[in-house]
Amino acid sequence: MVQLIGFKKIKTAIFISGRGSNLKSLIKFSKTKSSPISIDLIISNNHNAKGLKYANIFKIKKKIFRFKDKTLAEKKILLEIRKYKINLICLAGFMEILSKKFIKNFKGKILNIHPSLLPKYKGLNTHQKAINNKESYSGCTVHFVNHKLDSGKIILQNKVKITKKDTPKSLAKKILVQEHKIYPKAILKVFNL
Ligand code: GAR
């Protein structure tokens, strides 16, 4: 593993809507010597997101914005992003689609993790869809974000075997283990580390 000595960490914001297990795994990664990022801000569209507890546990600033008025929410988020000098946004179970304008106005990189082998099974209920289609494999993908759902350039994927016994729940669980592995790896890849 590379040790980054004298390297200024890339200020990162993680966007979540729910449980936050990828957030937790990225926070742990950010604290390792080989991590190029520091996590300085957590953004959520959901006051009840369970993952917000990690903001308290790890003493990271959190901000919640309702997306009822998306234009306004995005404007406010951009202000926060500038205030904290954020250069990288990692979407981690963030269930809103960011507008073209937001993506254009944010000058850094935006990544997302999705629980399927993109371009297959964009959107919701990915595990059910993969099982229904009798796929032998599913997996997860980290990709750059553009204004189309789950469609930006792919950075990294990990495959998971689907067995006859798998249910959407068991498959989600297996894939999540891989998600926690590939998100940090994808970040290292994006910054050529
Ligand atoms: C993860 O499986 C992530 O891939 C998925 O939501 C879950 C969030 O879990 N994201 C999407 O479906 C986005 N299209 P987490 O809150 O425990 O990280």
PDB file of C-alpha atoms in Angstrom, residues 17 84 91 120 128 130 179 184:
ATOM      1  CA  SER A  17     -30.257   8.599   2.054  1.00  0.00           C
ATOM      2  CA  TYR A  84     -15.959  23.167   3.011  1.00  0.00           C
ATOM      3  CA  LEU A  91     -22.836   9.159  -3.559  1.00  0.00           C
ATOM      4  CA  LYS A 120     -27.334  -3.946 -16.545  1.00  0.00           C
ATOM      5  CA  GLN A 128     -34.913  -8.978  -8.005  1.00  0.00           C
ATOM      6  CA  ALA A 130     -31.073 -10.094 -11.832  1.00  0.00           C
ATOM      7  CA  GLU A 179     -19.323  -2.686  -2.335  1.00  0.00           C
ATOM      8  CA  PRO A 184     -12.100   2.652  -1.642  1.00  0.00           C
TER       9      PRO A 184
END
